Amino acid sequence: MLTINFIRENTALVIEKLAIKNFDGSEIISKIIDADKTRRALQLESDNRQAEMNNLSRQIGDLFKAGKKEEAEAARQKTATLKDEIKGLTQKLEKIEKKLQKLIEQVPNLPHESVPKGKSATDNKKIRKRSSRLKLYTGAMAHWDLAKKYDIIDFELGVKLTGAGFPVYKNKGAKLQRALINFFLDENKKAGYTEYWPPLMVNADSAFGTGQLPDKEGQMYYIKSDEFYMIPTAEVPVTNIYRDVILDAKVLPVKCTAYTPCFRREAGSYGKDVRGLNRVHQFDKVEIVQIQHPEKSYETFKEMVSHVESLVVKLKLPYRIMKLCGGDMSFTSALTYDFEVFSAAQGKWLEVSSVSNFESYQANRLKLRFRDESSKKMQLAHTLNGSSLALPRIVAALLENNQTEKGIIIPKVLRKYTGFDIIS
RNA sequence: GGUGAGGUGGGUGAGUGGCUUAAACCAGCAGUUUGCUAAACUGCCGUACUCGUAAGGGUACCGGGGGUUCGAAUCCCCCCCUCACCGCCA
């Protein structure tokens, strides 16, 4: 969430930048500015009345103690109207504060200056591409057919147990999951990330902190009896470790990684993109999160992008890195690079990672701050995260790209984790 | 699920209606002393909002929400959470 101070001081800039995200902010921003003015006038009035009340109360106390009962009684009469006034003012103030808060929550994060204008994924800008031409043998299959052929993923069984989009991995398919998770976590550990194993359900405060609530409520599974949300990504519990935390600047950057299953309702998804592993309700993902000083967050962004890139390279997957245009970016992000791997039998680019800098947008919701060493002032930190990596589409690409007549070849880096080098 | 004890600045922890404007100690910061380190001493040391060019004021906040009162960390009601023990259980 943007801070009210920033909006007040940079009104024109805010509207201009929101336009890059195809968000017409002129109306809402002027509403915010108005509400803020009202709020401050009310605050002043209410503070003054309360100061009067405090003085009066102190006097009454003193008078009682001095034994001047009549004077005290007289003063006490005066408090009634003042009390009513204060009550009215604080109620009004509360109302306007809530209104202001709601308005500000509806304003997306501003895009970084390098973000191009654009409407949808077709306007995303290619940053890098590495894809040697893959020659598949005649009769090469899509991963859902390979899954059946080698008995490694059972989609129908998942339907029986739970419903569509809950695949069951088995045999070498199950082992491959474990291998990938361990490989990713080990690589992250080597790059300096602290490993976590967080809860898979979070409370509403946490879901709000990273921005899933209120706008993405319908995308999360909700446990009604206990008011918990199933996490859609490890980003939620991991980033919330630092909710309401004031960090010492010396500890920056904070680097965390975690493997978790992720649960997404994917309400509104339909059609061909949901086939096989392309889009599922439960999937596994290793995530990286960093908390960094505002001046260094874009360096950190680069570092995270190249770290994720190193993983894709080690798996020898053809990939491309896309800078998302304003229209395709998430509500909370200032800059996002998507990683896509090419899944040869489908002939499709599949998104396997999304690295984002949220600047202080999440930190403001989280109240995640640090004390700046030179100015000694409290400041919002910057948060960043990325997938490293999401498993299903990596598996889809590995199966499709590495298939041969003899079976599916396991990439060299994974063999010490799988214990086998071919699925046949 | 049952019973009990709790929830107070970064930490420990005092505080049963107005000298609480939240003690004290620890941690932290600055200084004095000092071959160095340490110790000792002195001072500073919460957050948010708000008024002010500034200096400096004001208001709120003691788990959350209501209430009583001129005045609430303190009294009353509701809720949440934590801990301990018991029951059940992977």
Coordinates of C-alpha atoms (C1' of nucleotides) in Angstrom, one line a residue:
Chain A
M1 CA 0.0 0.0 0.0
L2 CA 1.3 3.5 -0.8
T3 CA 1.7 5.8 2.1
I4 CA -0.7 8.8 2.4
N5 CA 2.3 11.1 2.8
F6 CA 3.7 10.0 -0.6
I7 CA 0.3 10.4 -2.3
R8 CA -0.2 13.8 -0.8
E9 CA 3.3 15.0 -1.8
N10 CA 3.4 13.4 -5.3
T11 CA -0.2 13.5 -6.4
A12 CA 0.4 14.1 -10.1
L13 CA 3.2 11.6 -10.3
V14 CA 1.1 8.9 -8.7
I15 CA -1.7 9.4 -11.3
E16 CA 0.8 9.4 -14.1
K17 CA 2.5 6.2 -13.0
L18 CA -0.8 4.4 -12.4
A19 CA -1.7 5.0 -16.0
I20 CA 1.2 2.7 -17.0
K21 CA -0.6 0.0 -15.2
N22 CA -3.8 1.0 -17.1
F23 CA -5.2 2.2 -13.9
D24 CA -7.1 5.5 -14.0
G25 CA -6.3 6.9 -10.7
S26 CA -7.6 10.5 -11.1
E27 CA -10.9 9.9 -9.4
I28 CA -9.7 7.8 -6.5
I29 CA -6.7 9.9 -5.8
S30 CA -8.7 13.1 -5.5
K31 CA -11.1 11.3 -3.2
I32 CA -8.1 10.3 -1.1
I33 CA -6.7 13.8 -1.0
D34 CA -10.1 15.1 0.1
A35 CA -10.6 12.5 2.7
D36 CA -7.1 13.2 4.0
K37 CA -7.8 16.9 4.3
T38 CA -11.0 16.2 6.3
R39 CA -9.2 13.7 8.4
R40 CA -6.5 16.2 9.4
A41 CA -9.0 18.9 10.3
L42 CA -11.0 16.5 12.4
Q43 CA -7.8 15.2 14.1
L44 CA -6.8 18.7 15.0
E45 CA -10.2 19.5 16.4
S46 CA -10.5 16.3 18.3
D47 CA -7.0 16.6 19.7
N48 CA -7.7 20.1 21.0
R49 CA -11.0 19.1 22.6
Q50 CA -9.3 16.2 24.3
A51 CA -6.5 18.4 25.5
E52 CA -9.1 20.7 27.1
M53 CA -10.7 17.7 28.7
N54 CA -7.5 16.4 30.1
N55 CA -6.8 19.8 31.7
L56 CA -10.2 20.0 33.2
S57 CA -10.0 16.6 34.7
R58 CA -6.6 17.4 36.2
Q59 CA -8.1 20.6 37.7
I60 CA -11.1 18.7 39.1
G61 CA -8.8 16.3 40.8
D62 CA -6.7 19.1 42.3
L63 CA -9.8 20.9 43.5
F64 CA -11.2 17.7 45.2
K65 CA -7.8 17.2 46.9
A66 CA -7.7 20.7 48.1
G67 CA -11.2 20.2 49.6
K68 CA -12.9 22.8 47.3
K69 CA -15.9 20.7 46.7
E70 CA -18.2 23.3 45.2
E71 CA -15.7 24.5 42.7
A72 CA -15.0 20.9 41.7
E73 CA -18.7 20.2 41.2
A74 CA -19.1 23.3 39.1
A75 CA -16.2 22.2 36.9
R76 CA -17.6 18.8 36.6
Q77 CA -20.8 20.1 35.1
K78 CA -18.8 21.6 32.3
T79 CA -17.4 18.3 31.2
A80 CA -20.7 16.9 29.9
T81 CA -20.9 18.9 26.7
L82 CA -17.2 18.6 26.1
K83 CA -17.5 14.8 26.4
D84 CA -20.3 14.7 23.9
E85 CA -18.3 16.9 21.5
I86 CA -15.3 14.5 21.8
K87 CA -17.4 11.5 21.3
G88 CA -18.9 13.0 18.1
L89 CA -15.5 14.0 16.8
T90 CA -13.8 10.7 17.5
Q91 CA -16.6 8.8 15.8
K92 CA -16.3 11.0 12.7
L93 CA -12.6 10.7 12.7
E94 CA -12.8 6.9 12.9
K95 CA -15.2 6.8 10.0
I96 CA -13.1 9.0 7.8
E97 CA -9.9 7.0 8.7
K98 CA -11.6 3.8 7.7
K99 CA -12.8 5.3 4.5
L100 CA -9.3 6.6 3.7
Q101 CA -7.8 3.3 4.5
K102 CA -10.2 1.5 2.2
L103 CA -9.5 4.0 -0.6
I104 CA -5.7 3.6 -0.3
E105 CA -6.0 -0.2 -0.3
Q106 CA -7.5 0.1 -3.7
V107 CA -4.6 1.8 -5.2
P108 CA -2.0 -0.6 -6.8
N109 CA 1.7 -0.2 -6.4
L110 CA 3.4 2.2 -8.8
P111 CA 5.4 0.6 -11.6
H112 CA 9.2 1.1 -11.7
E113 CA 10.3 3.6 -14.3
S114 CA 11.6 0.9 -16.6
V115 CA 8.2 -0.8 -16.9
P116 CA 6.7 -0.5 -20.4
K117 CA 3.1 0.4 -21.1
G118 CA 1.0 -2.4 -22.3
K119 CA -2.3 -4.2 -22.1
S120 CA -1.5 -7.9 -21.7
A121 CA 1.1 -10.6 -21.9
T122 CA 1.7 -9.9 -25.6
D123 CA 3.2 -6.5 -24.7
N124 CA 5.8 -8.0 -22.3
K125 CA 9.3 -7.3 -23.2
K126 CA 11.8 -10.1 -23.8
I127 CA 14.9 -9.6 -21.7
R128 CA 16.8 -12.8 -22.5
K129 CA 16.2 -16.0 -24.4
R130 CA 18.1 -19.2 -24.5
S131 CA 16.6 -22.0 -26.4
S132 CA 18.5 -24.4 -28.5
R133 CA 16.2 -26.0 -31.0
L134 CA 14.8 -29.2 -29.6
K135 CA 14.4 -32.2 -31.9
L136 CA 11.8 -34.5 -30.6
Y137 CA 11.4 -37.9 -32.1
T138 CA 8.3 -38.7 -34.2
G139 CA 5.6 -39.7 -31.8
A140 CA 6.7 -37.5 -29.0
M141 CA 4.0 -37.0 -26.4
A142 CA 2.6 -34.3 -24.2
H143 CA 3.5 -34.7 -20.5
W144 CA 0.0 -36.0 -19.5
D145 CA 0.5 -38.9 -21.9
L146 CA 4.0 -39.5 -20.8
A147 CA 2.7 -39.5 -17.2
K148 CA 0.4 -42.3 -18.0
K149 CA 2.8 -44.3 -20.1
Y150 CA 5.4 -44.4 -17.4
D151 CA 2.9 -44.5 -14.5
I152 CA 4.4 -41.5 -12.7
I153 CA 1.5 -39.1 -12.3
D154 CA -2.2 -40.1 -12.0
F155 CA -4.6 -37.3 -12.7
E156 CA -7.8 -39.4 -12.5
L157 CA -6.9 -40.7 -9.1
G158 CA -6.5 -37.1 -7.9
V159 CA -10.1 -36.5 -9.2
K160 CA -11.3 -39.4 -7.1
L161 CA -9.5 -38.3 -4.0
T162 CA -10.1 -34.6 -4.1
G163 CA -11.1 -33.2 -7.5
A164 CA -9.7 -31.9 -10.7
G165 CA -6.3 -30.2 -10.4
F166 CA -5.0 -32.3 -7.6
P167 CA -2.5 -34.7 -9.3
V168 CA -1.2 -37.8 -7.6
Y169 CA 2.5 -38.4 -8.2
K170 CA 3.8 -41.9 -7.9
N171 CA 6.8 -44.1 -8.5
K172 CA 9.7 -42.2 -10.1
G173 CA 7.3 -39.2 -10.5
A174 CA 7.0 -38.9 -6.7
K175 CA 10.8 -39.3 -6.3
L176 CA 11.4 -36.6 -8.9
Q177 CA 9.3 -34.2 -6.9
R178 CA 11.5 -34.8 -3.8
A179 CA 14.6 -34.5 -5.9
L180 CA 13.6 -31.2 -7.4
I181 CA 12.7 -29.7 -4.0
N182 CA 16.0 -30.8 -2.5
F183 CA 17.9 -29.5 -5.4
F184 CA 16.3 -26.1 -5.3
L185 CA 16.6 -25.7 -1.6
D186 CA 20.3 -26.8 -1.6
E187 CA 21.0 -24.3 -4.4
N188 CA 19.3 -21.5 -2.4
K189 CA 21.1 -22.4 0.7
K190 CA 24.4 -22.1 -1.2
A191 CA 23.3 -18.7 -2.3
G192 CA 22.9 -17.5 1.3
Y193 CA 19.3 -18.0 1.9
T194 CA 18.1 -19.2 5.3
E195 CA 15.8 -22.2 5.1
Y196 CA 12.3 -22.2 6.6
W197 CA 9.5 -24.7 6.9
P198 CA 6.5 -22.6 7.6
P199 CA 2.8 -23.3 8.4
L200 CA 0.6 -24.0 5.3
M201 CA -2.3 -22.1 6.8
V202 CA -2.2 -18.4 7.8
N203 CA -4.5 -16.1 9.7
A204 CA -6.2 -13.0 8.1
D205 CA -3.5 -10.6 9.3
S206 CA -0.9 -12.5 7.4
A207 CA -3.0 -12.8 4.3
F208 CA -3.5 -9.0 4.5
G209 CA 0.1 -8.3 5.1
T210 CA 1.3 -9.6 1.7
G211 CA -1.7 -8.3 -0.1
Q212 CA -3.8 -11.4 -0.7
L213 CA -6.6 -9.8 1.3
P214 CA -8.8 -8.1 0.6
D215 CA -8.6 -8.2 -3.2
K216 CA -7.7 -11.8 -3.8
E217 CA -9.8 -13.4 -1.2
G218 CA -11.7 -15.7 -3.6
Q219 CA -8.4 -17.2 -4.9
M220 CA -7.5 -18.8 -1.5
Y221 CA -9.0 -21.9 0.1
Y222 CA -10.5 -20.8 3.4
I223 CA -10.9 -22.9 6.6
K224 CA -14.1 -21.6 8.0
S225 CA -14.1 -23.2 11.4
D226 CA -10.8 -21.6 12.4
E227 CA -10.7 -18.6 10.0
F228 CA -7.5 -19.8 8.4
Y229 CA -6.4 -19.4 4.7
M230 CA -4.5 -22.1 2.9
I231 CA -1.3 -20.4 1.5
P232 CA -1.2 -19.7 -2.2
T233 CA 2.6 -19.4 -2.0
A234 CA 5.3 -19.6 0.7
E235 CA 5.7 -15.8 0.2
V236 CA 2.8 -15.3 2.6
P237 CA 4.0 -17.1 5.7
V238 CA 7.7 -16.3 5.0
T239 CA 7.3 -12.6 4.5
N240 CA 4.9 -12.3 7.4
I241 CA 7.7 -13.6 9.7
Y242 CA 8.7 -9.9 9.5
R243 CA 5.3 -8.4 10.0
D244 CA 5.4 -5.7 12.8
V245 CA 9.2 -6.0 13.0
I246 CA 11.7 -3.2 13.2
L247 CA 15.0 -4.4 11.8
D248 CA 18.5 -3.2 12.5
A249 CA 19.9 -1.9 9.2
K250 CA 23.0 -4.1 9.8
V251 CA 21.1 -7.3 9.2
L252 CA 20.0 -6.3 5.7
P253 CA 19.5 -8.0 3.3
V254 CA 17.5 -10.7 5.0
K255 CA 17.3 -13.8 2.7
C256 CA 14.8 -16.6 3.3
T257 CA 13.8 -19.6 1.3
A258 CA 11.1 -22.2 1.9
Y259 CA 9.5 -25.1 0.2
T260 CA 5.8 -25.4 0.6
P261 CA 2.8 -26.8 -1.3
C262 CA 0.7 -24.0 -2.7
F263 CA -3.1 -24.0 -2.9
R264 CA -5.0 -22.0 -5.4
R265 CA -8.6 -22.1 -6.2
E266 CA -8.0 -20.6 -9.7
A267 CA -11.6 -19.5 -9.8
G268 CA -12.4 -18.4 -13.4
S269 CA -9.7 -20.6 -15.1
Y270 CA -11.0 -22.8 -17.8
G271 CA -10.2 -24.3 -21.2
K272 CA -7.0 -25.6 -22.7
D273 CA -4.5 -24.1 -20.3
V274 CA -5.6 -26.3 -17.4
R275 CA -4.6 -29.6 -19.1
G276 CA -2.2 -31.8 -17.2
L277 CA 0.2 -30.0 -15.0
N278 CA -0.2 -26.6 -16.7
R279 CA -2.6 -25.3 -14.0
V280 CA -3.4 -27.1 -10.9
H281 CA -5.0 -26.4 -7.5
Q282 CA -2.2 -27.8 -5.4
F283 CA 1.4 -27.7 -6.4
D284 CA 4.9 -27.5 -4.9
K285 CA 7.1 -24.6 -5.0
V286 CA 10.4 -23.4 -3.5
E287 CA 10.3 -19.6 -2.9
I288 CA 13.0 -17.0 -2.2
V289 CA 12.2 -13.8 -0.2
Q290 CA 14.5 -10.9 0.5
I291 CA 14.2 -7.8 2.6
Q292 CA 16.5 -5.0 1.6
H293 CA 17.4 -1.4 2.1
P294 CA 15.4 0.8 -0.4
E295 CA 18.6 2.0 -2.1
K296 CA 19.8 -1.5 -2.8
S297 CA 16.6 -3.3 -3.7
Y298 CA 17.1 -3.2 -7.5
E299 CA 20.6 -4.6 -7.2
T300 CA 19.0 -7.4 -5.1
F301 CA 16.4 -7.8 -7.8
K302 CA 19.1 -8.4 -10.4
E303 CA 20.8 -10.9 -8.1
M304 CA 17.6 -12.8 -7.6
V305 CA 16.9 -12.9 -11.3
S306 CA 20.4 -14.3 -12.1
H307 CA 20.0 -16.8 -9.2
V308 CA 16.8 -18.2 -10.7
E309 CA 18.3 -18.2 -14.1
S310 CA 21.2 -20.3 -12.8
L311 CA 18.7 -23.0 -11.8
V312 CA 17.0 -23.1 -15.1
V313 CA 20.4 -23.3 -16.8
K314 CA 21.5 -26.1 -14.6
L315 CA 18.4 -28.1 -15.6
K316 CA 19.3 -27.4 -19.2
L317 CA 15.8 -26.1 -20.0
P318 CA 15.2 -23.7 -22.9
Y319 CA 13.9 -20.5 -21.3
R320 CA 13.2 -16.9 -21.7
I321 CA 12.9 -14.0 -19.3
M322 CA 10.1 -11.5 -19.8
K323 CA 9.7 -8.1 -18.3
L324 CA 6.1 -7.7 -17.6
C325 CA 4.3 -4.7 -19.0
G326 CA 2.2 -2.4 -16.8
G327 CA -1.0 -4.2 -17.8
D328 CA 0.2 -7.7 -17.0
M329 CA 1.8 -6.9 -13.6
S330 CA 0.3 -7.8 -10.3
F331 CA -1.4 -5.2 -8.1
T332 CA 1.4 -5.1 -5.5
S333 CA 4.5 -5.3 -7.7
A334 CA 6.7 -2.5 -9.0
L335 CA 8.8 -4.6 -11.3
T336 CA 8.3 -8.2 -12.3
Y337 CA 10.4 -10.6 -14.5
D338 CA 8.7 -13.8 -15.5
F339 CA 10.7 -16.9 -16.3
E340 CA 9.2 -19.2 -18.9
V341 CA 10.5 -22.6 -20.0
F342 CA 9.6 -24.1 -23.3
S343 CA 7.7 -27.3 -23.1
A344 CA 8.4 -28.9 -26.5
A345 CA 5.7 -31.4 -27.1
Q346 CA 3.0 -28.8 -26.3
G347 CA 5.0 -26.2 -28.1
K348 CA 4.3 -23.8 -25.3
W349 CA 6.1 -21.4 -23.0
L350 CA 5.2 -22.1 -19.4
E351 CA 5.7 -19.7 -16.6
V352 CA 7.8 -21.2 -13.9
S353 CA 9.0 -18.2 -11.9
S354 CA 8.0 -14.7 -11.2
V355 CA 10.6 -12.4 -9.6
S356 CA 9.2 -9.2 -8.2
N357 CA 10.3 -6.1 -6.3
F358 CA 7.4 -4.7 -4.2
E359 CA 9.4 -1.8 -2.9
S360 CA 7.7 -0.6 0.2
Y361 CA 4.2 -1.6 -0.8
Q362 CA 4.1 -4.8 1.2
A363 CA 6.3 -3.4 3.9
N364 CA 3.8 -0.6 4.6
R365 CA 1.0 -3.2 5.1
L366 CA 3.3 -5.4 7.2
K367 CA 4.7 -2.5 9.2
L368 CA 8.2 -3.9 8.3
R369 CA 10.7 -1.2 9.0
F370 CA 14.3 -0.6 9.8
R371 CA 16.2 2.2 11.4
D372 CA 18.4 4.0 8.9
E373 CA 22.0 4.1 10.1
S374 CA 22.8 7.6 8.9
S375 CA 19.5 9.4 9.5
K376 CA 18.5 7.3 12.5
K377 CA 15.0 7.6 11.1
M378 CA 12.5 4.8 10.9
Q379 CA 11.9 3.7 7.3
L380 CA 9.9 1.1 5.4
A381 CA 12.1 -1.7 4.0
H382 CA 11.7 -3.1 0.5
T383 CA 10.5 -6.7 0.0
L384 CA 11.2 -8.9 -3.0
N385 CA 10.4 -12.5 -3.8
G386 CA 10.6 -15.0 -6.5
S387 CA 9.9 -18.7 -7.2
S388 CA 13.0 -20.9 -7.3
L389 CA 11.1 -22.7 -8.7
A390 CA 7.5 -23.9 -9.2
L391 CA 7.6 -27.6 -9.8
P392 CA 4.7 -28.7 -12.0
R393 CA 5.6 -26.8 -15.1
I394 CA 9.3 -27.7 -14.6
V395 CA 8.2 -31.3 -14.5
A396 CA 6.1 -30.8 -17.6
A397 CA 9.0 -29.3 -19.5
L398 CA 11.5 -31.9 -18.3
L399 CA 9.2 -34.8 -19.3
E400 CA 8.4 -33.4 -22.7
N401 CA 11.8 -32.1 -23.6
N402 CA 13.9 -35.0 -22.4
Q403 CA 11.8 -37.8 -23.8
T404 CA 13.5 -40.3 -26.0
E405 CA 12.5 -43.6 -27.4
K406 CA 14.1 -45.3 -24.4
G407 CA 12.6 -43.1 -21.8
I408 CA 12.9 -39.7 -20.1
I409 CA 16.5 -38.6 -19.4
I410 CA 17.0 -37.0 -16.0
P411 CA 19.3 -33.9 -16.0
K412 CA 22.7 -34.5 -14.6
V413 CA 22.3 -32.1 -11.6
L414 CA 19.3 -34.0 -10.4
R415 CA 20.7 -37.5 -10.6
K416 CA 22.3 -37.5 -7.1
Y417 CA 18.9 -36.6 -5.8
T418 CA 16.8 -39.0 -7.8
G419 CA 19.1 -41.9 -7.7
F420 CA 18.1 -42.8 -11.3
D421 CA 19.0 -41.3 -14.6
I422 CA 16.1 -42.3 -16.7
I423 CA 12.4 -42.9 -16.4
S424 CA 11.6 -45.9 -18.5
Chain B
rG1 C1' -12.6 -30.3 25.1
rG2 C1' -11.9 -29.2 30.9
rU3 C1' -9.3 -26.4 34.7
rG4 C1' -6.0 -22.7 36.2
rA5 C1' -2.5 -18.6 35.4
rG6 C1' -1.3 -14.8 32.4
rG7 C1' -0.9 -10.8 28.1
rU8 C1' 2.5 -3.8 30.2
rG9 C1' 8.3 0.3 25.5
rG10 C1' 13.8 -4.0 22.2
rG11 C1' 14.1 -7.8 26.8
rU12 C1' 13.0 -8.9 32.1
rG13 C1' 9.4 -6.9 35.1
rA14 C1' 6.8 -3.3 38.9
rG15 C1' 2.3 -0.9 38.9
rU16 C1' -5.6 -2.2 42.4
rG17 C1' -8.8 5.2 40.3
rG18 C1' -5.5 11.3 40.0
rC19 C1' 2.5 13.1 42.2
rU20 C1' 2.2 7.1 36.2
rU21 C1' 4.0 12.5 32.6
rA22 C1' 4.5 3.8 32.9
rA23 C1' 9.2 2.6 38.1
rA24 C1' 13.6 -0.3 38.2
rC25 C1' 17.1 -3.4 35.8
rC26 C1' 19.2 -5.2 31.2
rA27 C1' 20.2 -4.2 26.2
rG28 C1' 21.3 0.1 22.8
rC29 C1' 23.3 5.2 21.6
rA30 C1' 26.3 9.6 23.0
rG31 C1' 29.9 11.5 26.3
rU32 C1' 33.6 11.7 30.6
rU33 C1' 37.7 8.9 32.5
rU34 C1' 41.4 5.7 30.1
rG35 C1' 48.1 2.6 26.8
rC36 C1' 44.1 -1.1 24.7
rU37 C1' 39.8 -3.9 26.2
rA38 C1' 36.8 -3.7 30.3
rA39 C1' 34.8 -1.2 34.4
rA40 C1' 32.8 3.2 36.6
rC41 C1' 30.1 7.7 36.0
rU42 C1' 26.8 11.2 33.3
rG43 C1' 23.1 12.0 29.7
rC44 C1' 19.8 10.1 25.9
rC45 C1' 16.8 6.0 24.7
rG46 C1' 8.8 3.7 22.2
rU47 C1' 5.3 4.1 18.0
rA48 C1' 1.6 6.5 15.2
rC49 C1' -1.0 10.8 14.1
rU50 C1' -1.2 16.0 14.3
rC51 C1' 0.1 21.7 14.7
rG52 C1' 4.6 24.6 13.6
rU53 C1' 9.7 27.3 8.7
rA54 C1' 12.0 25.8 13.1
rA55 C1' 12.7 25.5 18.3
rG56 C1' 8.9 23.1 20.4
rG57 C1' 3.7 21.8 21.4
rG58 C1' -0.8 18.5 21.4
rU59 C1' -3.4 13.7 21.0
rA60 C1' -3.7 8.4 21.1
rC61 C1' -1.6 3.7 22.3
rC62 C1' -0.3 -1.1 28.5
rG63 C1' -3.7 -8.2 23.8
rG64 C1' -8.7 -6.4 20.9
rG65 C1' -13.7 -4.3 21.5
rG66 C1' -17.5 -2.1 24.6
rG67 C1' -18.8 0.2 29.4
rU68 C1' -18.5 2.9 34.5
rU69 C1' -16.0 7.8 35.9
rC70 C1' -14.7 14.7 35.8
rG71 C1' -10.4 11.2 35.3
rA72 C1' -8.9 4.0 33.7
rA73 C1' -2.8 0.1 32.5
rU74 C1' -5.7 -0.1 37.2
rC75 C1' -13.0 -1.3 38.1
rC76 C1' -17.1 -4.0 35.0
rC77 C1' -18.7 -6.9 30.5
rC78 C1' -17.6 -9.6 25.8
rC79 C1' -13.8 -11.6 22.7
rC80 C1' -8.8 -13.2 21.1
rC81 C1' -4.2 -15.2 22.2
rU82 C1' -0.2 -17.5 25.2
rC83 C1' 1.5 -20.8 29.0
rA84 C1' 0.7 -24.9 32.6
rC85 C1' -1.8 -29.3 34.0
rC86 C1' -5.7 -33.0 32.8
rG87 C1' -8.4 -35.7 28.9
rC88 C1' -8.1 -37.3 23.7
rC89 C1' -4.7 -38.1 19.8
rA90 C1' -0.5 -38.5 15.0

